[in-house]
XYZ file of C-alpha atoms in Angstrom:
552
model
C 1.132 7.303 -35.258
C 1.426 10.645 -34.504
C 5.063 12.095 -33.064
C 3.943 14.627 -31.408
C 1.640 12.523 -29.151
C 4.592 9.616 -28.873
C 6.829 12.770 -27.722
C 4.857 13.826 -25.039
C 4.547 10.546 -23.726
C 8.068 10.266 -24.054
C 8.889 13.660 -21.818
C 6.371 13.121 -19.270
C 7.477 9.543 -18.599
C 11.111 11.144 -18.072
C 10.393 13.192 -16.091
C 7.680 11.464 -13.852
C 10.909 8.472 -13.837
C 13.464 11.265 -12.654
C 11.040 12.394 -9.878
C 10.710 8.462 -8.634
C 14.511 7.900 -8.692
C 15.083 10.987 -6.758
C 12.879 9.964 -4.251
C 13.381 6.625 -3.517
C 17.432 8.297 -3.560
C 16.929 11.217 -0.833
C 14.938 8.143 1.058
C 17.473 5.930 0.885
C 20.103 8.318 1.860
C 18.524 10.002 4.768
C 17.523 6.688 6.454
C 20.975 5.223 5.910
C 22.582 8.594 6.938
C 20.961 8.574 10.165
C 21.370 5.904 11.637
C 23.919 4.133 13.916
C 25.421 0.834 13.013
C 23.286 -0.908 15.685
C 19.884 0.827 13.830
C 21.581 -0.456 10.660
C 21.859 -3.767 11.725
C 18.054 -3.761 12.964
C 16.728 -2.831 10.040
C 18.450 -5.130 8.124
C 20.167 -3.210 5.669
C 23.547 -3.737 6.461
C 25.596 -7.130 7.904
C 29.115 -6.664 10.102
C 31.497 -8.444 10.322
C 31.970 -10.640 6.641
C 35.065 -12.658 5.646
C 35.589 -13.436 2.298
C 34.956 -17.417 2.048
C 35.338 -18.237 -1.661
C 35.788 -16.626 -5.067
C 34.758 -18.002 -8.142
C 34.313 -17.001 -11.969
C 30.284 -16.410 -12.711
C 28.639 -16.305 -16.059
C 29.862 -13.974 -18.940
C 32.892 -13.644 -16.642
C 31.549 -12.000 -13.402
C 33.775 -12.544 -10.247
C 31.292 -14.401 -7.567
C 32.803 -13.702 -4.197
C 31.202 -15.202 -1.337
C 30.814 -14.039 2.311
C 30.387 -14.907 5.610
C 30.614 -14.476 9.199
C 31.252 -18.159 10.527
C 27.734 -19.051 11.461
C 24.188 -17.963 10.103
C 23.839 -14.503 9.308
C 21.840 -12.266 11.057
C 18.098 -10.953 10.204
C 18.400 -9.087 7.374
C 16.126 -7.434 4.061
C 18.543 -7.762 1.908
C 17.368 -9.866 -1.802
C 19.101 -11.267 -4.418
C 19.350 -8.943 -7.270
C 20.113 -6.112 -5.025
C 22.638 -3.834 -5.419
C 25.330 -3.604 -2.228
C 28.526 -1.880 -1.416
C 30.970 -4.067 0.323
C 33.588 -1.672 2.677
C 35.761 -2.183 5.727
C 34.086 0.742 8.069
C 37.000 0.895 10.538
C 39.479 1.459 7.645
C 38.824 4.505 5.804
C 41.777 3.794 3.284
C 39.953 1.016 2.208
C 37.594 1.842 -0.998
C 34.248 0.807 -0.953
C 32.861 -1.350 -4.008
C 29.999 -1.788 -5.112
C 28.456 -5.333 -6.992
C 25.068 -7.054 -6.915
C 23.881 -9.939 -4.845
C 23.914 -12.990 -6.058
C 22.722 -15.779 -4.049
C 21.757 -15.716 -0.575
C 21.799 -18.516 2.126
C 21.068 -19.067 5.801
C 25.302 -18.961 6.176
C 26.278 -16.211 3.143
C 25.837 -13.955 0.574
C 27.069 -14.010 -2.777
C 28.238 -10.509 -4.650
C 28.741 -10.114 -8.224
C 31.447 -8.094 -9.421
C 32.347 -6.649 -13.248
C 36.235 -6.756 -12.110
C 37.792 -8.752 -9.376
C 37.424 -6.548 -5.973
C 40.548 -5.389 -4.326
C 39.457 -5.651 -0.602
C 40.631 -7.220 2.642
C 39.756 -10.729 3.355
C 37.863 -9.830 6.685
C 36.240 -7.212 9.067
C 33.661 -6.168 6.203
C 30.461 -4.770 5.895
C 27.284 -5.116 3.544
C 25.145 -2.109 2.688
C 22.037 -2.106 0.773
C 21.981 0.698 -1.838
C 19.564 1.956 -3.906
C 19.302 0.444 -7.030
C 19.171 2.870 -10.447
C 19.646 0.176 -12.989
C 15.695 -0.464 -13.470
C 15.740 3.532 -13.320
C 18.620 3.480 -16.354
C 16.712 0.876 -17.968
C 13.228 2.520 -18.031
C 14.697 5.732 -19.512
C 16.312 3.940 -22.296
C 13.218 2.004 -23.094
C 11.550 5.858 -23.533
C 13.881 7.437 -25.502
C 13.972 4.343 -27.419
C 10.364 4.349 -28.192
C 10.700 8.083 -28.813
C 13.092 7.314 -31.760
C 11.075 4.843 -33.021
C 9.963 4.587 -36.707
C 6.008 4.341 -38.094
C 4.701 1.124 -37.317
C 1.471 -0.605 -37.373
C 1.806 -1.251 -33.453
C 2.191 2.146 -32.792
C -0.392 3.254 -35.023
C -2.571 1.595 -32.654
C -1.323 2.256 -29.325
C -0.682 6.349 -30.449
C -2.438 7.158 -33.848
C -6.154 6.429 -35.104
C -6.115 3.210 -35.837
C -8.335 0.787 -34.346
C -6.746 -2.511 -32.285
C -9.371 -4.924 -33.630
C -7.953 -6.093 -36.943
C -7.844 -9.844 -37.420
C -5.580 -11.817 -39.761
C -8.075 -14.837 -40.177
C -11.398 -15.488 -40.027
C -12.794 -16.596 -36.095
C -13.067 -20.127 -36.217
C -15.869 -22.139 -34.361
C -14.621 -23.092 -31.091
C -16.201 -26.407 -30.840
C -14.297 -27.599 -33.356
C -11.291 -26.121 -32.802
C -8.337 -28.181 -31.771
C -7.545 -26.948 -27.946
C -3.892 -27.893 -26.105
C -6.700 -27.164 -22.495
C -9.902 -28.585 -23.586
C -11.401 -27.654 -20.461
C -11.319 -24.023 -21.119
C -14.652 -22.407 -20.391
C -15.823 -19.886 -23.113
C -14.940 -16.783 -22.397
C -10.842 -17.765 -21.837
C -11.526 -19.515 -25.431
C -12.297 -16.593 -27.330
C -9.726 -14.706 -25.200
C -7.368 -16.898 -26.938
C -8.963 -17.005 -29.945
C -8.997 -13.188 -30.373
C -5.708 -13.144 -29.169
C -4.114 -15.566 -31.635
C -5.884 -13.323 -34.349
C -5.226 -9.932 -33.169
C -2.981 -7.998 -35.592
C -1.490 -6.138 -33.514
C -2.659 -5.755 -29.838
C -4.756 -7.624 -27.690
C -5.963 -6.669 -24.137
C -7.220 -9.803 -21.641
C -8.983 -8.295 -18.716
C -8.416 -11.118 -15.571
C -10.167 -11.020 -12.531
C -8.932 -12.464 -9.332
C -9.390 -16.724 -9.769
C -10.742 -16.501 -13.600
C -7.854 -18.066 -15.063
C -5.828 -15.810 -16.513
C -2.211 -18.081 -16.414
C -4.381 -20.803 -17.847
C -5.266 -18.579 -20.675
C -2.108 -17.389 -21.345
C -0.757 -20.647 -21.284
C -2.941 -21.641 -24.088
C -2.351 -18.635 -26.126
C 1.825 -19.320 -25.557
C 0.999 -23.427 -26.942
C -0.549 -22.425 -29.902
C 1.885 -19.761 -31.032
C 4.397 -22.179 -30.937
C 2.687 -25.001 -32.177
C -0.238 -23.735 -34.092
C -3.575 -25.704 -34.327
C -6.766 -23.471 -33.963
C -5.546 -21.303 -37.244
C -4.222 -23.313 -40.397
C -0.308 -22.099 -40.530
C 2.627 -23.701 -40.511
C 4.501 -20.725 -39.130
C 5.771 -21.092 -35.426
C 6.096 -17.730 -33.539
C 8.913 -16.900 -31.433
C 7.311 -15.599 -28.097
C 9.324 -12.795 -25.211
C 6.672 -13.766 -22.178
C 7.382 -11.216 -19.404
C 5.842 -9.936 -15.861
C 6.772 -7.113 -13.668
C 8.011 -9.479 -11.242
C 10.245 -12.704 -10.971
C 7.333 -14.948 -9.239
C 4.622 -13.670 -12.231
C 7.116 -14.881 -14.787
C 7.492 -18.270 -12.822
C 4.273 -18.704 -12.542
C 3.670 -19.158 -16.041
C 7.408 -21.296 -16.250
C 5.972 -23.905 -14.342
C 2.941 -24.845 -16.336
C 4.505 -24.946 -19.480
C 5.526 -28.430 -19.367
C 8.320 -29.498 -21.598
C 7.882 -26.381 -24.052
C 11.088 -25.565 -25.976
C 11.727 -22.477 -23.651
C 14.698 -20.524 -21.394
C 14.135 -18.278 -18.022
C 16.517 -15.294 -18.359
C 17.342 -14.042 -15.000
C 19.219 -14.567 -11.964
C 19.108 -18.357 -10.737
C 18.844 -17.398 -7.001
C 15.485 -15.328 -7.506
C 13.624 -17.782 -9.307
C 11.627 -20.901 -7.804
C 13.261 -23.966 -7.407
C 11.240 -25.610 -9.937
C 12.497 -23.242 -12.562
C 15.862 -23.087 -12.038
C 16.234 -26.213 -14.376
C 15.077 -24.057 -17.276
C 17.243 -20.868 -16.470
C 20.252 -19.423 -19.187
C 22.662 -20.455 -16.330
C 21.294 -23.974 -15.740
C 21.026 -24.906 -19.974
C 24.550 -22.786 -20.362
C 25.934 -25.638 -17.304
C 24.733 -28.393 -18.353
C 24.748 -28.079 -22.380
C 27.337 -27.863 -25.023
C 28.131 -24.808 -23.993
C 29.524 -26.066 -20.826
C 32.509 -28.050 -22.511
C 33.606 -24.318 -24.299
C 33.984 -22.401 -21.388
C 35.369 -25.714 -18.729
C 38.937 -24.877 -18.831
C 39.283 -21.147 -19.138
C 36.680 -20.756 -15.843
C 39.234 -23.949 -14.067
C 41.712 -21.111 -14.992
C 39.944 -18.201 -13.330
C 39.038 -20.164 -10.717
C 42.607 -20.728 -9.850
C 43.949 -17.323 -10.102
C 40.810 -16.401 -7.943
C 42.345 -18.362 -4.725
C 45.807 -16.668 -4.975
C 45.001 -13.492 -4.736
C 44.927 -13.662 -0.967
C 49.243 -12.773 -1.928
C 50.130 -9.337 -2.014
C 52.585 -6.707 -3.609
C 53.381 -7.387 -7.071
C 52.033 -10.910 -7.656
C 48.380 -9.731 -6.408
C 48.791 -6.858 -9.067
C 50.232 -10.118 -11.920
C 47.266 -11.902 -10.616
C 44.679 -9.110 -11.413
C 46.509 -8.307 -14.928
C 45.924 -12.051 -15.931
C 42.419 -12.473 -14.612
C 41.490 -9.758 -16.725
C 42.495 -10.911 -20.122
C 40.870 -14.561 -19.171
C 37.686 -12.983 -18.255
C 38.381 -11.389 -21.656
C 38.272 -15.131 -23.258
C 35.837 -16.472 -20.835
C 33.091 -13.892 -21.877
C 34.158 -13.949 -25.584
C 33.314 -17.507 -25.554
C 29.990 -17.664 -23.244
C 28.600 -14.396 -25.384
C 28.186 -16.709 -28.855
C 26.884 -20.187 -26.704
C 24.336 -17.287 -25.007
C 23.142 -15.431 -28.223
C 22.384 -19.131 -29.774
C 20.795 -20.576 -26.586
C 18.343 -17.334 -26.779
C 17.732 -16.866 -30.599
C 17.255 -20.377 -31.011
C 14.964 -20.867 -28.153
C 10.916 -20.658 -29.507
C 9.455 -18.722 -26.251
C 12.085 -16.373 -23.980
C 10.715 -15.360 -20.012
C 12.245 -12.805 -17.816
C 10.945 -10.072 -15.700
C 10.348 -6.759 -17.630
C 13.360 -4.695 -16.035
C 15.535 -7.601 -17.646
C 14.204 -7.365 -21.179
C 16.098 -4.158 -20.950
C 19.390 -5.898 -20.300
C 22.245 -6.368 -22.789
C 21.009 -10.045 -22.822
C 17.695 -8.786 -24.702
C 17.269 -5.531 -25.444
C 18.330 -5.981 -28.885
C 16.750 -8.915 -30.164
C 13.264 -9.286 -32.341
C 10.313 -11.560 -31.321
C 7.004 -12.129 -33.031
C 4.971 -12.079 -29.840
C 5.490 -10.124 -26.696
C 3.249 -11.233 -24.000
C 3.127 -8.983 -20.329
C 1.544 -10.868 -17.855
C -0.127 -8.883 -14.929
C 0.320 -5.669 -16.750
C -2.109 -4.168 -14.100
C 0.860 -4.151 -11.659
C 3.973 -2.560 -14.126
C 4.791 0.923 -15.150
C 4.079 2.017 -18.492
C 7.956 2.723 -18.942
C 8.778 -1.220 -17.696
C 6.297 -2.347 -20.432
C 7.977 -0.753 -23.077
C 11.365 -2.363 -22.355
C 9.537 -5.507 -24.076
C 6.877 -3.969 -26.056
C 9.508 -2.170 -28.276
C 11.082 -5.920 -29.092
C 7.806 -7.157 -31.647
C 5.185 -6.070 -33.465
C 2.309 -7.652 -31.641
C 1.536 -7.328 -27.795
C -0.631 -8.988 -25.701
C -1.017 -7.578 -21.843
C -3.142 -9.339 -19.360
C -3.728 -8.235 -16.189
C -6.452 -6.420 -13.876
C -5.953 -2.489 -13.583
C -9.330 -2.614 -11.040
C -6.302 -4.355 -8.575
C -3.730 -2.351 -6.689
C -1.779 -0.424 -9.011
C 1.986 -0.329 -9.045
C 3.862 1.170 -6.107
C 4.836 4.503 -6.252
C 7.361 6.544 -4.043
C 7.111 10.150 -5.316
C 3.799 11.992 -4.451
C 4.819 14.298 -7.337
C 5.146 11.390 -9.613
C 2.076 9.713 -8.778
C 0.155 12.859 -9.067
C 1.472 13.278 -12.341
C 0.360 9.527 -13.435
C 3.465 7.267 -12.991
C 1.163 5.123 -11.470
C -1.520 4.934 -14.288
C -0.393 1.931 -16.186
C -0.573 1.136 -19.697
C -3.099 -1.361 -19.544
C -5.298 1.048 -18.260
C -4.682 3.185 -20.199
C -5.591 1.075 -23.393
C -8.510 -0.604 -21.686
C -9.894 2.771 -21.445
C -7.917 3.821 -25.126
C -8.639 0.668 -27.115
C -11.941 -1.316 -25.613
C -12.460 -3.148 -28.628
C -9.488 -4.866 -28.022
C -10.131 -6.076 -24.557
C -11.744 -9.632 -23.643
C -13.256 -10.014 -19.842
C -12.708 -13.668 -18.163
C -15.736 -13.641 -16.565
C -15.765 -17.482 -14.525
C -13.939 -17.306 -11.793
C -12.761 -20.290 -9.882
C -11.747 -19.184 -6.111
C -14.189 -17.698 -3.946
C -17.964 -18.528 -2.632
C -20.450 -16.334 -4.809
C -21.451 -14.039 -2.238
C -17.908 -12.620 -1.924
C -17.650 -12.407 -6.009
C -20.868 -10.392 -5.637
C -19.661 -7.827 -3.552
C -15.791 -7.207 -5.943
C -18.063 -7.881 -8.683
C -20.356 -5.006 -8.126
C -17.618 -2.754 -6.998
C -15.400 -3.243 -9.316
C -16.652 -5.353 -12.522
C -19.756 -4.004 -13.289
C -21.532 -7.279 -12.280
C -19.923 -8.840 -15.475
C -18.262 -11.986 -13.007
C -20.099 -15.593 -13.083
C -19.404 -17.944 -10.070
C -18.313 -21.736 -11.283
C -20.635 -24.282 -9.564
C -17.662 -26.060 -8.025
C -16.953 -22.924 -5.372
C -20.281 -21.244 -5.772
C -21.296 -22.283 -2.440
C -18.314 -23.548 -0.863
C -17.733 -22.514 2.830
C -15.573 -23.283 5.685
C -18.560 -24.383 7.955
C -21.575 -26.682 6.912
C -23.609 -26.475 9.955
C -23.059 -23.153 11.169
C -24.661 -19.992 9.918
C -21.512 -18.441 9.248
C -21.177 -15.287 6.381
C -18.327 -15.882 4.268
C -17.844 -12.308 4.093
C -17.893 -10.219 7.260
C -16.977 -6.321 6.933
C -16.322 -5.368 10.730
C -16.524 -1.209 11.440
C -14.218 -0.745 14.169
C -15.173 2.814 14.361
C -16.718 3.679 18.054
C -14.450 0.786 19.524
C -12.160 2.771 21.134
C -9.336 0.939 19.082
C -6.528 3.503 18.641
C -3.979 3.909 16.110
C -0.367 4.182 16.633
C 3.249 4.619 15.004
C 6.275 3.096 15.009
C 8.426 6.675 15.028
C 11.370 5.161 13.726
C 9.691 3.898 10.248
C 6.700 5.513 10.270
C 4.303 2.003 10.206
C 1.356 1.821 12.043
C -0.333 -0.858 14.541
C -3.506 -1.083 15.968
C -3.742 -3.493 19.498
C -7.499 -3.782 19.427
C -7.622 -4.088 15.625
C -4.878 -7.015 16.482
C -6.582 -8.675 19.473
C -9.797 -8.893 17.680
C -7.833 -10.692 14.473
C -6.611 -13.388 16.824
C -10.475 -13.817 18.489
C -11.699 -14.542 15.188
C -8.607 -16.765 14.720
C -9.214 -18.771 17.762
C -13.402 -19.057 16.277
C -12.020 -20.616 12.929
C -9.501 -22.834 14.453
C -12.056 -24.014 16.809
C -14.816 -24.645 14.582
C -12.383 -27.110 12.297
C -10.097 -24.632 10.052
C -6.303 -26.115 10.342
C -4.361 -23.073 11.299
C -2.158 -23.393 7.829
C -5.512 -22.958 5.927
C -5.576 -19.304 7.117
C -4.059 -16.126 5.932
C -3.958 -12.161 7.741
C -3.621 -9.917 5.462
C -2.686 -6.415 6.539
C -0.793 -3.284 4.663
C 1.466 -2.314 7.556
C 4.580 -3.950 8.835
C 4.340 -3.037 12.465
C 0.961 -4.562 12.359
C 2.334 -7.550 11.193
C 4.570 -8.015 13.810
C 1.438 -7.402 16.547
C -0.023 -9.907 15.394
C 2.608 -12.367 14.953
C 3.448 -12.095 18.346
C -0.060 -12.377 19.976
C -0.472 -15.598 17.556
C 2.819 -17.101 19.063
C 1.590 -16.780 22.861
C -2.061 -18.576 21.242
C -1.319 -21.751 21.009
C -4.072 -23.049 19.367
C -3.797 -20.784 16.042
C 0.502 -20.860 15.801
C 0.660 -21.805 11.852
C -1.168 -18.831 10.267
C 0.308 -17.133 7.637
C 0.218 -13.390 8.719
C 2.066 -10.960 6.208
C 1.759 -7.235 3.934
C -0.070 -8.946 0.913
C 3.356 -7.260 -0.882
C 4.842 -9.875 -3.108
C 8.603 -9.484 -2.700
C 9.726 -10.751 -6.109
């Protein structure tokens, strides 16, 4: 590689990361500066009126502390994962603290907390805060990579070596020994190519071409090789740039030998089985840790006394959550390193959990949709990457025009696609949509390259009818105006809306079941519009109307 191309990498990235944190920063702070505690309150971002219900020791010693307000709490945006401050607003003696949420019901909200929190019992308040750790993390993953000594991965990614070197000979895939036999040919020698790769491989995945499938494979057989003639079983870090990619891939795993590193409450129900919390509960672990956390636990419900026994209290819990994480620290680290594939989000393979370990494999999973700096959190962690993902799809979201303009949101698989071709494979059969709508993306965006399958080449909704499947409506000379919400800037459109719920009504009435449908539209105002027009229709009530922004 060359350092002086890895170093200005390095110092743009910083600085383009520094321009996104202070943005999203001033944002955060000017919208929660002014406004009232009613505007709070309808934007979500902050909850009145909290009790403390319940504390309780968490994992690696973390005080849970549990909140309510005596019946369900009101709307709010807040997500597990998110980082709050907890205060009393009518007592300005009281200090605010600050701790991530946990778990979130209909009835409370669950805060994590380093140290036991010395607040009141009642009359508190939530607030939403923005969140630097993913900003911390990134920065450390760049001047990490900026330290980093020669390797053969970064001679490829940064230097003048090729990403096409193979460490067997291609074998014939008719004869090859598949875990999917049902693989068509080009996610076949995707996998292929990608079990052989040295050090980088690139899988290019179209919307509905099987890209999880694919990856799914490729995970089986480094694990439990059978295309190439080795014995040795690869130790895989699978990640995504969001909690519901990662789960994705969980759930068709099957009974793999595997663990989900991340919080339990932002992770599908299906998944939660196979979570470091869940296999920590319910292993041998559990019996190591049973009576110091009974001990916590207790100490936890007294400290409702004050004076000096609250201040004993707080002394003791201390040293036990000393114990407590002393002892769930080596059941962890054995759990992980003795697990054969590892999946988390990419912000947590920057955690203390992960950051230092070694894998064999890294795979990123829709690396179309991540920040360079969030890939290299993983990326850094083995010596062979693959990334799949689609950079002709929406790109990551960016909050700083300066940083965008600078190329924050130019991700690293695009960058390689464009860097290192001969390392990319196209899935080119997709599997979800009529031909005649594949034509159109495919022309616009894949150079023609994408084949229909037979099964949904000519599927429709309507038999009888001659009905396009793909209708591009110009709504320019309707008289349809735009407006804005002042107070957050989205926009709605009433004719734009109206005509939505017309063609609603034609679908529903023609046979479509209202749950079969989905609106799609990119601002939140409009959302609402048209949520509310489809709940005085009641013909077309069930359709799913949203952003198209996953929230994972």
């Amino acid at each position: 590689m060359d350092p002086a191309i890895v170093a200005c990498v390095v110092e743009k990235h910083l600085k383009l990361i520094g321009l996104e944190e202070d943005a999203e920063r001033a944002e955060q702070q000017e919208f929660l500066g002014s406004l009232s505690k009613q505007q709070l309150q309808q934007r979500g971002v902050a909850i009145y009126g909290l009790r403390i219900t319940e504390q309780r020791t968490g994992l690696v010693g973390k005080t849970i502390v549990e909140l309510g307000t005596g019946s369900n709490l009101p709307a709010h945006v807040i997500k597990t994962g998110d980082v709050v401050q907890i205060d009393r607003p009518s007592k300005t003696e009281v200090e605010a603290v600050s701790g991530i949420v946990n778990r979130l019901t209909e009835n409370f909200i669950s805060v994590a907390f380093k140290e036991p929190p010395n607040i009141p019992d009642d009359g508190l308040r939530i607030v939403k805060l923005p969140n630097d750790v993913a900003f911390q993390r990134m920065r450390y993953a760049m001047t990490n990579l900026g330290n980093s000594k020669q390797s053969r991965l970064l001679d490829v990614l940064f230097g003048p070596v090729k990403g096409d070197g193979k460490q067997f000979p291609d074998p014939d895939t008719t004869k090859a020994r598949w875990f999917n036999p049902h693989l068509n040919e080009s996610q076949k020698e995707a996998v292929i190519s990608a079990l052989n790769a040295s050090e980088l491989k690139l899988i290019h995945g179209p919307p509905g071409t099987g890209k999880t499938e694919t990856l799914i494979e490729i995970i089986k057989q480094l694990v439990t090789p059978r295309i190439f003639n080795t014995s040795t079983r690869k130790r895989v870090l699978v990640c995504g740039p969001s909690n519901l990619s990662v789960d994705n891939i969980v759930e068709r795993l099957g009974q793999i030998d595997m663990v989900r590193v991340g919080h339990p409450a932002r992770v599908l129900e299906s998944v939660i089985p196979h979570t470091l919390d869940s296999r920590l509960a319910t292993g041998d672990a559990a019996a190591l840790v049973k009576d110091i956390r009974l001990e916590i636990d207790t100490a936890l419900k007294q400290l409702s006394k004050s004076g000096a026994k609250r201040r004993e209290i707080y002394a003791e819990l201390k040293e036990l959550r000393k114990e407590l994480y002393s002892r769930e620290k080596g059941a962890i680290d054995n759990l992980i390193s003795g697990s054969s594939v590892v999946l988390s989000t990419l912000n947590m393979a920057g955690s203390k959990l992960l950051k230092n370990r070694r894998f064999d494999v890294v795979i990123i999973d829709e690396a179309g949709q991540a920040l360079e700096a969030e890939c290299w959190l993983a990326m850094l962690l083995a010596e062979k990457v693959i990334l799949a993902g689609d950079h002709c799809q929406l790109p990551p979201t960016v909050s700083s025009p300066s940083a965008e303009r600078g190329g924050l949101a130019t991700t690293l698989f695009e960058r390689l696609v464009s860097r290192n071709p001969e390392a990319m494979s196209l899935l080119n059969t997709q599997y979800r949509m009529n031909h005649l709508i594949m034509d159109w993306s495919s022309t616009e965006f894949y150079h023609g390259k994408l084949i229909a399958d037979p099964s949904v080449a000519t599927h429709s909704l309507f038999t009888e009818h001659n009905e396009s499947v793909l209708r591009l409506i110009d709504t320019v000379g309707f008289d349809y105006l735009e407006a804005q919400v002042d107070e957050d800037q989205s926009k709605y459109n009433e004719g734009e809306a109206k005509l939505v719920v017309e063609h609603l009504l034609k679908l529903v009435t023609g046979g479509v079941s209202p749950k079969s449908i989905a609106v799609i539209t990119p601002y939140n105002a409009q959302v609402g519009l048209i949520e509310t027009l489809v709940s005085e229709c009641h013909q077309v009530r069930g359709v799913e109307i949203g952003s198209g922004i996953s929230q994972s």
